[in-house]
Short mmCIF file of C-alpha atoms and ligand atoms in Angstrom, two decimals:
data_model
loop_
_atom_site.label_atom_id
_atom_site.label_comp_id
_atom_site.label_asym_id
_atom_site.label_seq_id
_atom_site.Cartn_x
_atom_site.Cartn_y
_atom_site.Cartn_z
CA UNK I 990 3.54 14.18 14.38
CA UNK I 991 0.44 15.88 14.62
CA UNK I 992 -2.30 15.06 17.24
CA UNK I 993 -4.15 12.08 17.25
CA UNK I 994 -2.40 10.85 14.13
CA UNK I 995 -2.39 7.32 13.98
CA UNK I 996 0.39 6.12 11.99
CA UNK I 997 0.22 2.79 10.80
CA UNK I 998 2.86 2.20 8.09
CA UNK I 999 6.18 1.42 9.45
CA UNK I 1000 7.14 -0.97 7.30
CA UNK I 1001 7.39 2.47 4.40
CA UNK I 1002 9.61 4.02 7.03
CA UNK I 1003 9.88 4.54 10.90
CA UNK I 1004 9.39 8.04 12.75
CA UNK I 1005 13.04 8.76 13.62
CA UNK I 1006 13.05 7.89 17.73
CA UNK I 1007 13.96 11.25 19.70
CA UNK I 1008 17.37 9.88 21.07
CA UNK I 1009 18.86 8.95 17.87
CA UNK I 1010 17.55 12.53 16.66
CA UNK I 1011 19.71 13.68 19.21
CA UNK I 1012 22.45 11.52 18.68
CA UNK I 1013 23.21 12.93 15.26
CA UNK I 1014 22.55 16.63 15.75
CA UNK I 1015 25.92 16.72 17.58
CA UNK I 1016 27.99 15.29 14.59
CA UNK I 1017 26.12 18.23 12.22
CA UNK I 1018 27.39 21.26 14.05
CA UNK I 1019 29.87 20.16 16.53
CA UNK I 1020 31.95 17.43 15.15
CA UNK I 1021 31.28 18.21 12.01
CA UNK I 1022 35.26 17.27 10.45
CA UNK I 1023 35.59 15.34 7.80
CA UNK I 1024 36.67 11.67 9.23
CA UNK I 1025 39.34 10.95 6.77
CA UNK I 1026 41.44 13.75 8.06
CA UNK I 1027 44.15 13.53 10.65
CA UNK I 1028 43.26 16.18 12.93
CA UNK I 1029 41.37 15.80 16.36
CA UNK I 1030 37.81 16.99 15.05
CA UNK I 1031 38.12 15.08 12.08
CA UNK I 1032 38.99 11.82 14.41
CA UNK I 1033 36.13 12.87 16.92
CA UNK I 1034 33.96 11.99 13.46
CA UNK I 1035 35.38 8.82 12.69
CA UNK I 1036 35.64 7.71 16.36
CA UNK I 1037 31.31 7.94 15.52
CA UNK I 1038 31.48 6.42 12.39
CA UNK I 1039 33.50 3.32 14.07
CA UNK I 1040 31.06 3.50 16.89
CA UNK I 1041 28.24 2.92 15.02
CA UNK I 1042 30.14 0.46 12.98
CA UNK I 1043 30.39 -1.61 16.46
CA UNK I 1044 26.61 -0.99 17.45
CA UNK I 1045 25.57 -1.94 14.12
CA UNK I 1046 27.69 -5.38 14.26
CA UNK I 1047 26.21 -6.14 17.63
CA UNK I 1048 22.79 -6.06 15.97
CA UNK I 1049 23.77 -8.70 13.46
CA UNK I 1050 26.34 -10.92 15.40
CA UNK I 1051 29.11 -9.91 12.94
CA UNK I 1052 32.65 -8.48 13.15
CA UNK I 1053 32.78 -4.28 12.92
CA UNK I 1054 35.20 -4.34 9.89
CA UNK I 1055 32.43 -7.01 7.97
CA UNK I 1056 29.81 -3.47 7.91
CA UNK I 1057 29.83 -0.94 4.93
CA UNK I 1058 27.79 2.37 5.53
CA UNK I 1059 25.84 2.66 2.46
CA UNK I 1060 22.95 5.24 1.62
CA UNK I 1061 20.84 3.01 2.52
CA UNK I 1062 18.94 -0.69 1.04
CA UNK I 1063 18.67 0.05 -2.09
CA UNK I 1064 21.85 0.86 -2.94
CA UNK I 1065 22.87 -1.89 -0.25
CA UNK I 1066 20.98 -4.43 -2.79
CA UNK I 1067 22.78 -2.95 -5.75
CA UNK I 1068 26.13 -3.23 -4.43
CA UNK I 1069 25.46 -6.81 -3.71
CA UNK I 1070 24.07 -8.13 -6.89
CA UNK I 1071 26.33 -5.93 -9.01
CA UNK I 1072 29.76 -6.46 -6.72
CA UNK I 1073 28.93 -10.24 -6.89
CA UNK I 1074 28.30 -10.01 -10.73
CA UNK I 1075 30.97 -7.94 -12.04
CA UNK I 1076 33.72 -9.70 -9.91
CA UNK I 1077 32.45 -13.57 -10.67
CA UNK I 1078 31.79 -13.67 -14.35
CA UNK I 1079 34.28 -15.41 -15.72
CA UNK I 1080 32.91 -18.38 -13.27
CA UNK I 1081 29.24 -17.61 -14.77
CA UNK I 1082 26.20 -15.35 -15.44
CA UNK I 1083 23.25 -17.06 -13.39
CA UNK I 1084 21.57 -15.37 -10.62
CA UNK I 1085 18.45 -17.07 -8.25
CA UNK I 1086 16.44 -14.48 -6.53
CA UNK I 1087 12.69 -14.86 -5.61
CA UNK I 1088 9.96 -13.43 -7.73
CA UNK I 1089 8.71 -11.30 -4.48
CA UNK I 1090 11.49 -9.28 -4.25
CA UNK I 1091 12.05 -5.67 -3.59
CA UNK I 1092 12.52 -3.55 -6.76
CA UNK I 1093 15.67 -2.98 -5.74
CA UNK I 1094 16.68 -6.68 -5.96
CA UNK I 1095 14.48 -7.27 -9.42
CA UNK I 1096 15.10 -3.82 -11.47
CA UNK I 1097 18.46 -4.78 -10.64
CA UNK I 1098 18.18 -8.22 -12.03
CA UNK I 1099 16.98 -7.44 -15.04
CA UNK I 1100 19.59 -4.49 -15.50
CA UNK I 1101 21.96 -7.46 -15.56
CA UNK I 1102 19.83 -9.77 -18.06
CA UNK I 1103 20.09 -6.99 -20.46
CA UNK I 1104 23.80 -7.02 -20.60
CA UNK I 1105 23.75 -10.55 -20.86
CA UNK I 1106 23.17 -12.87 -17.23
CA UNK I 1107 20.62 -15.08 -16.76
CA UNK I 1108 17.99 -14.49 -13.40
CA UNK I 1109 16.26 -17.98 -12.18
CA UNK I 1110 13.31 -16.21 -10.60
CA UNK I 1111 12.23 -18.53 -7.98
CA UNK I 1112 8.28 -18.82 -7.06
CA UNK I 1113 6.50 -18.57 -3.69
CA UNK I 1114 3.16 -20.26 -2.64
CA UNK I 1115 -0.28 -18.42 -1.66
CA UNK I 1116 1.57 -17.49 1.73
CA UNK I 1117 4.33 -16.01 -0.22
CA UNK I 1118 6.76 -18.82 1.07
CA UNK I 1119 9.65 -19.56 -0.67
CA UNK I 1120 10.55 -23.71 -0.37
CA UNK I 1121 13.93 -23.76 -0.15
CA UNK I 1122 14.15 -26.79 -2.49
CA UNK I 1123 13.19 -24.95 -5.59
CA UNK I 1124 16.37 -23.09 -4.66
CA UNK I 1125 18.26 -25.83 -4.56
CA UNK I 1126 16.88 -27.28 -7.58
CA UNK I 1127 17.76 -23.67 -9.51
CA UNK I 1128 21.33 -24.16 -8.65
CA UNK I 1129 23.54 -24.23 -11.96
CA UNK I 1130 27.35 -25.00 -12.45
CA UNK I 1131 27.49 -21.58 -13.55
CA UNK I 1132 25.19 -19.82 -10.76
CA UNK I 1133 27.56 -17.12 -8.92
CA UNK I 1134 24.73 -15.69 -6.42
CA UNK I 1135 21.76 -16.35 -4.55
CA UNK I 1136 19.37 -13.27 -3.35
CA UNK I 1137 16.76 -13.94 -1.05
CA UNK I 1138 15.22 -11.47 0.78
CA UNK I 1139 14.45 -12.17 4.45
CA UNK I 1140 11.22 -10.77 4.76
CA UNK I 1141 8.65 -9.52 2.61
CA UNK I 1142 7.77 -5.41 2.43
CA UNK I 1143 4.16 -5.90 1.25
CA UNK I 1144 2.63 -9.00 3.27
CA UNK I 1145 5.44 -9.59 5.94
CA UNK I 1146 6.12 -13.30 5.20
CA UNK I 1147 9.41 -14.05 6.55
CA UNK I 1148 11.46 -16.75 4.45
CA UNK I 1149 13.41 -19.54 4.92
CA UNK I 1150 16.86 -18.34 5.11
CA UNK I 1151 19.27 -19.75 7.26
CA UNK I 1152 17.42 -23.61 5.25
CA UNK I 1153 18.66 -21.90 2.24
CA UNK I 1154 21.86 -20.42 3.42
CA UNK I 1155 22.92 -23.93 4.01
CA UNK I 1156 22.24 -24.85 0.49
CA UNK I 1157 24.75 -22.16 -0.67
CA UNK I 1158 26.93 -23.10 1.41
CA UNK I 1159 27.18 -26.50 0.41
CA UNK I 1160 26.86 -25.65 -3.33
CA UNK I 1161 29.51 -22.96 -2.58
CA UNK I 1162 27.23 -19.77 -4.29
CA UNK I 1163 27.57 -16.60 -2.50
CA UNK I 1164 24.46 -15.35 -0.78
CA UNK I 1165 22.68 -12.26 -0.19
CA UNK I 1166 19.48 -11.63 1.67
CA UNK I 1167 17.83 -8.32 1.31
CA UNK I 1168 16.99 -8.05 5.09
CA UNK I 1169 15.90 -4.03 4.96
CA UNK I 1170 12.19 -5.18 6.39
CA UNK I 1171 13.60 -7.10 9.60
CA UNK I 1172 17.17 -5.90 10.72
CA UNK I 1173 16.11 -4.36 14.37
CA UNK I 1174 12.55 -5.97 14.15
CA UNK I 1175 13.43 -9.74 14.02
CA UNK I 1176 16.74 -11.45 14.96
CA UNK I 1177 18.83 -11.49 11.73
CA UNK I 1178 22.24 -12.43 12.94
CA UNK I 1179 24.43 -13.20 9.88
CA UNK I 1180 26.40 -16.20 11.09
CA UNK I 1181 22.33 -18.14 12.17
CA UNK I 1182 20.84 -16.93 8.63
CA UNK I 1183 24.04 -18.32 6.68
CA UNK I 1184 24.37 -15.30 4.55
CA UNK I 1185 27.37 -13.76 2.79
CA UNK I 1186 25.94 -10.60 2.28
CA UNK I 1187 23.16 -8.66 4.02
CA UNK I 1188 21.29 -5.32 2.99
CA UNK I 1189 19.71 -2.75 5.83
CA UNK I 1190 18.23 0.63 5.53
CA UNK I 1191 17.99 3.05 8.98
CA UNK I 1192 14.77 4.51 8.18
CA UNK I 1193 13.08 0.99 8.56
CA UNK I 1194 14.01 0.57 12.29
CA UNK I 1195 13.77 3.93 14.14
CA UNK I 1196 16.82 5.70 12.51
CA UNK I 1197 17.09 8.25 9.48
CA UNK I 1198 16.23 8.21 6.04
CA UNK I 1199 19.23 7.96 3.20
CA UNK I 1200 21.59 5.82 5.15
CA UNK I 1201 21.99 1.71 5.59
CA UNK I 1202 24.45 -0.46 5.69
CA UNK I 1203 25.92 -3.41 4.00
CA UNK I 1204 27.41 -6.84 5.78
CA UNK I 1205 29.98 -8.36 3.83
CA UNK I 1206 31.50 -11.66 5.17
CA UNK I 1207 35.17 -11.70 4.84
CA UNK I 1208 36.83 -13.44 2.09
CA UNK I 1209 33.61 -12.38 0.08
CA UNK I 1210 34.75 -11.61 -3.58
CA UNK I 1211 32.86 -8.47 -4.32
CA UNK I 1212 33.85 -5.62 -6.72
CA UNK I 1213 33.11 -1.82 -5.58
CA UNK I 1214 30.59 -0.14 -6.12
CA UNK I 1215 30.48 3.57 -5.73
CA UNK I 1216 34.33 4.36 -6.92
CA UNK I 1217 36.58 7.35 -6.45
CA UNK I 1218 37.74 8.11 -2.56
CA UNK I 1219 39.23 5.09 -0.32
CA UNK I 1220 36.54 5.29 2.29
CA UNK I 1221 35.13 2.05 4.40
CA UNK I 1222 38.26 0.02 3.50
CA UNK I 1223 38.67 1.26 -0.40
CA UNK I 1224 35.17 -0.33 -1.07
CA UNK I 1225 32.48 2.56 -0.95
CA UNK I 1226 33.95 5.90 -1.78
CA UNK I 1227 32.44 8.52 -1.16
CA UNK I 1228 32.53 11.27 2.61
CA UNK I 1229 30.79 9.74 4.85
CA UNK I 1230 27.46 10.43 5.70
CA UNK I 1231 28.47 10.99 9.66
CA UNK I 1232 25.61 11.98 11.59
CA UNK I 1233 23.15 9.52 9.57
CA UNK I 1234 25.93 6.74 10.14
CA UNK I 1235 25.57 7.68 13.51
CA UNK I 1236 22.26 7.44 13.52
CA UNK I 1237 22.00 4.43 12.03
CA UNK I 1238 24.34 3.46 15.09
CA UNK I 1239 22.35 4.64 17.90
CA UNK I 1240 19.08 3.09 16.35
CA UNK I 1241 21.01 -0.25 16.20
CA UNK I 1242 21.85 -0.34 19.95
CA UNK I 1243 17.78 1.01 20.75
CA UNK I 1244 17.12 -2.08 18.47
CA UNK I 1245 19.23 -4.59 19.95
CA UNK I 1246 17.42 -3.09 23.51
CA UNK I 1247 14.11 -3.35 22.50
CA UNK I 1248 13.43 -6.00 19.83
CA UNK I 1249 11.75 -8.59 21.73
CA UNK I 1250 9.47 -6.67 23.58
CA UNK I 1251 8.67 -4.60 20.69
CA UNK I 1252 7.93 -7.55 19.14
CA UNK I 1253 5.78 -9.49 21.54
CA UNK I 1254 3.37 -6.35 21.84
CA UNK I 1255 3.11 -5.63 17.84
CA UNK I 1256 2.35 -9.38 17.43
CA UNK I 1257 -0.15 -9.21 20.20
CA UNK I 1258 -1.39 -5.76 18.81
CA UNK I 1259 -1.50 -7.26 15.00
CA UNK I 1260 -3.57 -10.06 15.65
CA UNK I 1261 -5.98 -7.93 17.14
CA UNK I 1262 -6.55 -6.34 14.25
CA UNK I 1263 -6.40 -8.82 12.12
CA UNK I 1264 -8.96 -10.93 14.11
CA UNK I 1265 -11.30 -8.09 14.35
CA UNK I 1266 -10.96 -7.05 10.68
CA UNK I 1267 -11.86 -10.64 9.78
CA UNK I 1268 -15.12 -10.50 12.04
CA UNK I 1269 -16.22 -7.53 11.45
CA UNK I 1270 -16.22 -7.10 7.32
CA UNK I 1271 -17.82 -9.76 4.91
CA UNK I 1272 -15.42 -10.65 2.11
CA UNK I 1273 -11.75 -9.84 3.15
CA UNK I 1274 -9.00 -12.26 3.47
CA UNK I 1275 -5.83 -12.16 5.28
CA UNK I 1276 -2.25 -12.10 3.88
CA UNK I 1277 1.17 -13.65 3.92
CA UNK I 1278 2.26 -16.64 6.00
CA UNK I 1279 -0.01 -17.26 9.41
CA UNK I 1280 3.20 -17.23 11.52
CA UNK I 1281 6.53 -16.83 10.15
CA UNK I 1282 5.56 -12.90 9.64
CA UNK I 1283 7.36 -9.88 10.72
CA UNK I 1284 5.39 -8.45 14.19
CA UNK I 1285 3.32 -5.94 13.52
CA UNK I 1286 2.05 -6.77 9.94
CA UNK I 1287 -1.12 -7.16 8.64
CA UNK I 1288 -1.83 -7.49 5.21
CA UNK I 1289 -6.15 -7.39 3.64
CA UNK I 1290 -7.63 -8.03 0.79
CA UNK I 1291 -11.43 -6.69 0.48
CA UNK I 1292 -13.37 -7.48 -2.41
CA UNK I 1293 -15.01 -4.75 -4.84
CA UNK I 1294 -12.82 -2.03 -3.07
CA UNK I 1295 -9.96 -0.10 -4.51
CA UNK I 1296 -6.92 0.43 -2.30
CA UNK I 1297 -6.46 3.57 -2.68
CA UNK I 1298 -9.78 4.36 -1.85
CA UNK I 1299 -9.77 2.64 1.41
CA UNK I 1300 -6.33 4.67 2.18
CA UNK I 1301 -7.76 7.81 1.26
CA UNK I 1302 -10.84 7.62 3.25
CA UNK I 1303 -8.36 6.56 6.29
CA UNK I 1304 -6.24 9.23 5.92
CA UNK I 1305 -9.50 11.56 5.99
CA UNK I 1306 -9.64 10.08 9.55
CA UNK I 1307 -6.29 11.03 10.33
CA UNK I 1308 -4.80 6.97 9.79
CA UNK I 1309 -1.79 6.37 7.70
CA UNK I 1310 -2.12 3.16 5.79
CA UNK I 1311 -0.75 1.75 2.64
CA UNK I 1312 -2.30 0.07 -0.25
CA UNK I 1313 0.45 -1.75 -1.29
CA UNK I 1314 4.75 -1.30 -0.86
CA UNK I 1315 5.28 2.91 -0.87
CA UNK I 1316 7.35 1.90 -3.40
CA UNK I 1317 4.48 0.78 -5.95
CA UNK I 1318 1.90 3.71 -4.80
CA UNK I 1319 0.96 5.66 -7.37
CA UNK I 1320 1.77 2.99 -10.09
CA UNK I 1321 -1.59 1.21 -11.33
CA UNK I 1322 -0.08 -2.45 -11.85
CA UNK I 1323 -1.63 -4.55 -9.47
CA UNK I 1324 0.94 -5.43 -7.04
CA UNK I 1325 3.71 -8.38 -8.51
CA UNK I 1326 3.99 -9.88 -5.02
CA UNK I 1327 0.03 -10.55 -4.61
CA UNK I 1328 0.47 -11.73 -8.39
CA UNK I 1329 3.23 -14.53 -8.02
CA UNK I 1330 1.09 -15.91 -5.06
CA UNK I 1331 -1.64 -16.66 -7.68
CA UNK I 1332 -3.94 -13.97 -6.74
CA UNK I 1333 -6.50 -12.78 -9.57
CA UNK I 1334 -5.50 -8.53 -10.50
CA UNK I 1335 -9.17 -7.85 -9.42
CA UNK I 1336 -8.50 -8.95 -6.15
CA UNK I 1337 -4.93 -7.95 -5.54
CA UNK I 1338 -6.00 -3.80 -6.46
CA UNK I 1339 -8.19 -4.23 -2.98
CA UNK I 1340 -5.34 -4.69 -0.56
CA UNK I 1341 -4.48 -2.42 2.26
CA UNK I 1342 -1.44 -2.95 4.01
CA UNK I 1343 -0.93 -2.09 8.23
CA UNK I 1344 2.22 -1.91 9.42
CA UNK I 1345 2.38 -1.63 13.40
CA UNK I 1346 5.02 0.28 14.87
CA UNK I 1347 6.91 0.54 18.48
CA UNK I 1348 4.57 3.57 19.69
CA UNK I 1349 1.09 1.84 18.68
CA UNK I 1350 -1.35 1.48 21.09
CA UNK I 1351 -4.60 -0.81 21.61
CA UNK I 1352 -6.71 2.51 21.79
CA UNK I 1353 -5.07 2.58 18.12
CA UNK I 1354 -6.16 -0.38 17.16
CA UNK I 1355 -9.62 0.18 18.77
CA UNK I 1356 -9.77 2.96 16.62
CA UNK I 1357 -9.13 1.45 13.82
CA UNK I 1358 -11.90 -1.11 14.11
CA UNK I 1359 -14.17 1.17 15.09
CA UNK I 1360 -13.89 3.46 11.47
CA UNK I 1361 -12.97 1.28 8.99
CA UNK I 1362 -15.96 -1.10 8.63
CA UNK I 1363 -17.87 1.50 8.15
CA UNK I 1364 -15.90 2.80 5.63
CA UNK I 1365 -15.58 -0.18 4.10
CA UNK I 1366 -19.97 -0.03 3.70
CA UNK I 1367 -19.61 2.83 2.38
CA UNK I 1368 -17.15 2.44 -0.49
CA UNK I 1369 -19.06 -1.10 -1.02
CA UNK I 1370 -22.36 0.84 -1.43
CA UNK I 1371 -20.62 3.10 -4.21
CA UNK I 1372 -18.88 -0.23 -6.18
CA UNK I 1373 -20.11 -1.18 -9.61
CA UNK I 1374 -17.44 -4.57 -8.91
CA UNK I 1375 -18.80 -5.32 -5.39
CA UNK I 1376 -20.80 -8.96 -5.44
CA UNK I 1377 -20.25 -9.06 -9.28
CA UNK I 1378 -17.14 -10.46 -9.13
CA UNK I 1379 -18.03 -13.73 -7.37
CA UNK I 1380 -14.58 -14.07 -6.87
CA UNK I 1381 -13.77 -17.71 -5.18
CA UNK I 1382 -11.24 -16.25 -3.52
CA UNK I 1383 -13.73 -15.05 -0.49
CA UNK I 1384 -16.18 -17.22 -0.56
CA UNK I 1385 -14.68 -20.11 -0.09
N1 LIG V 1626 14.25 -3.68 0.27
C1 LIG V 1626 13.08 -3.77 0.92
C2 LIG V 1626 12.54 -5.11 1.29
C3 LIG V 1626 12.37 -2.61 1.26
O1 LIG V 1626 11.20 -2.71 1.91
C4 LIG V 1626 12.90 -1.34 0.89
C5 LIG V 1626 12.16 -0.10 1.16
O2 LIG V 1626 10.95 -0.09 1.28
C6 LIG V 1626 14.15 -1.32 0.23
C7 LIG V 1626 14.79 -2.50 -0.08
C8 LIG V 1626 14.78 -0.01 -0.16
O3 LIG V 1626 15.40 0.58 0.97
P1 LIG V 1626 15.73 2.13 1.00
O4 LIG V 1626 14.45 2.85 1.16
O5 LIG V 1626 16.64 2.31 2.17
O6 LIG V 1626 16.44 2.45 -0.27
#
């Protein structure tokens, strides 16, 4: 990373930590066999593959054989909605997922309206909460899944899900939570959250990019996915991806080591910046729930100020921010999370997103306080929007 770089968006993806780098380089060029042949190298492979396979389970309190390597969350979210789908529709078309979701939950949902399910998209309130009853009210006869995800990518609001895994439960509906934002952040052991399914992604938790994984609790009825080769128990074909497996692996166990003091400083460091964001710029607000939020997030809205032009002016000072989810930059929409929790477009296009990250410091944060107000003047000074507005929003 270059010098004096302050990074500060994890929750787009994680620098890979220097261990797990390590890790994986010996699975390139040493054990580089395939692990679905016989021979020793190729069983040196697959003795990595099922390590990480037990590291990974660990993480999420589940059995080894109950993880699928995958190439990572979105296809993780795919598999699930799809599998469930495809393998339960002669019980019934209707899906309930949230109308904050990932893209890779929604795009997906609507690929299935179009050939002819039905999507109950349930809503959140201004904290972009989800109340568990309007999930239980959603529930049909013929509802065959329930996708919630377990924390929001864009303000960090963590939802409700072992309240609504019980409501499954009881209404017997399979259930999925897309939980890419807090595996290795927050605890998000399967058998507490009451979830059938479960989607995580390495790059979001110190590990490398193109690889995740997929729990699947047994006796889950889920068709394949990817098909053609018999790989992770004739349910993902496809050669493994060993060294990012392992990777994935050996970020898992640094996770499982580190999560609660890595999450007691980014809190600590998070509402520092949040606090002196709040008094020290006129006519921002602060996003997502108060305190069921992922460590480390904070989430702004500033009036009469693009987003993009407070992240470009940040970057100019060598800060990596985003102004929404990485997924949505470069789109124009305002954001559809800010939208479903009833904010106006005009002020949803001014939102900058920080997401704090295990190597942060205060001097950081100090930093940050100390150039962005100013920034923030300036781009205010240059706004045809700025006071014109008289949005409600920030003066209440
Ligand atoms: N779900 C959520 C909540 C995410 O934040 C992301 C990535 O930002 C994904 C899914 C997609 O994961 P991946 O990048 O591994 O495909």
């Amino acid at each position: 990373m270059k010098k004096g770089l302050i990074y500060l968006d994890h929750a787009a993806t994680t620098p890979m930590d220097v261990s797990v780098h390590r890790e994986m380089g010996q699975y390139c060029c040493l054990f580089f066999g395939n692990p679905a042949t016989l021979y020793s190298l190729g069983r040196r492979s697959n003795e990595g593959v099922e390590k990480a396979r037990a590291e990974v389970a660990t993480l999420l309190g589940s059995s080894p054989d109950e993880v699928y390597f995958t190439s990572g969350g979105t296809e993780s979210d795919n598999w699930a909605i799809q599998g469930t789908a495809f393998s339960h529709m002669e019980k019934g078309k209707h899906i309930i997922t949230s109308t904050i979701e990932h893209h890779a939950v929604l795009d997906t949902c609507k690929f299935l309206e179009k050939i002819g399910f039905e999507v109950t998209y349930v809503p959140v309130d201004a904290r972009a909460l989800i109340d568990p009853d309007d999930v239980r009210r959603a529930i049909r006869k013929d509802t065959i899944l329930i996708s919630i995800m377990h924390a929001n990518n864009e303000v960090g609001t963590v939802e409700p899900i072992a309240e609504i895994g019980k409501i499954a439960r009881k209404a017997g509906v399979p259930f999925h939570t897309d939980a890419v934002q807090t595996v290795g952040k927050i605890p998000a052991k399967v058998d507490e959250l009451g979830v059938d399914m479960l989607s995580l992604s390495g790059h979001k938790f110190y590990g490398p990019k193109g690889v995740g994984a997929m729990y699947i609790r047994k006796g889950t009825r889920i068709q394949r996915f990817m098909h053609g080769g018999g790989q992770e128990h004739n349910k993902r074909a496809g050669t493994h991806n060993v060294q990012g497996i392992v990777g994935v692996g050996a970020a898992a166990k640094l996770a499982v080591e580190h999560m609660s003091e890595d999450a007691e400083r980014l809190r600590k460091l998070a509402t520092k910046l949040n606090d002196g964001l709040l008094s020290s710029i006129p006519d921002i607000r602060s996003n997502g729930h108060p305190e069921n939020k992922l460590p480390g997030m904070v989430h702004v809205c500033l009036e009469g100020i693009e987003g993009e032009a407070m992240l470009l002016c940040l970057d100019a000072e060598d800060i990596c921010v985003s102004s929404g989810s990485a997924c949505t930059t470069g789109s124009l929409d305002p954001s559809h999370v800010l939208l479903a929790m009833g904010m106006p477009a005009e002020v949803a296009h001014g939102s900058i997103r920080f997401s704090l990250g295990r190597h942060n410091t205060e001097e950081e944060i100090d930093r940050v306080l100390e150039v962005f107000p100013p920034i923030v003047r300036k781009l205010r000074a240059m706004s045809p929007t700025y006071h014109k507005t008289n949005l409600q929003t920030f003066r209440k």
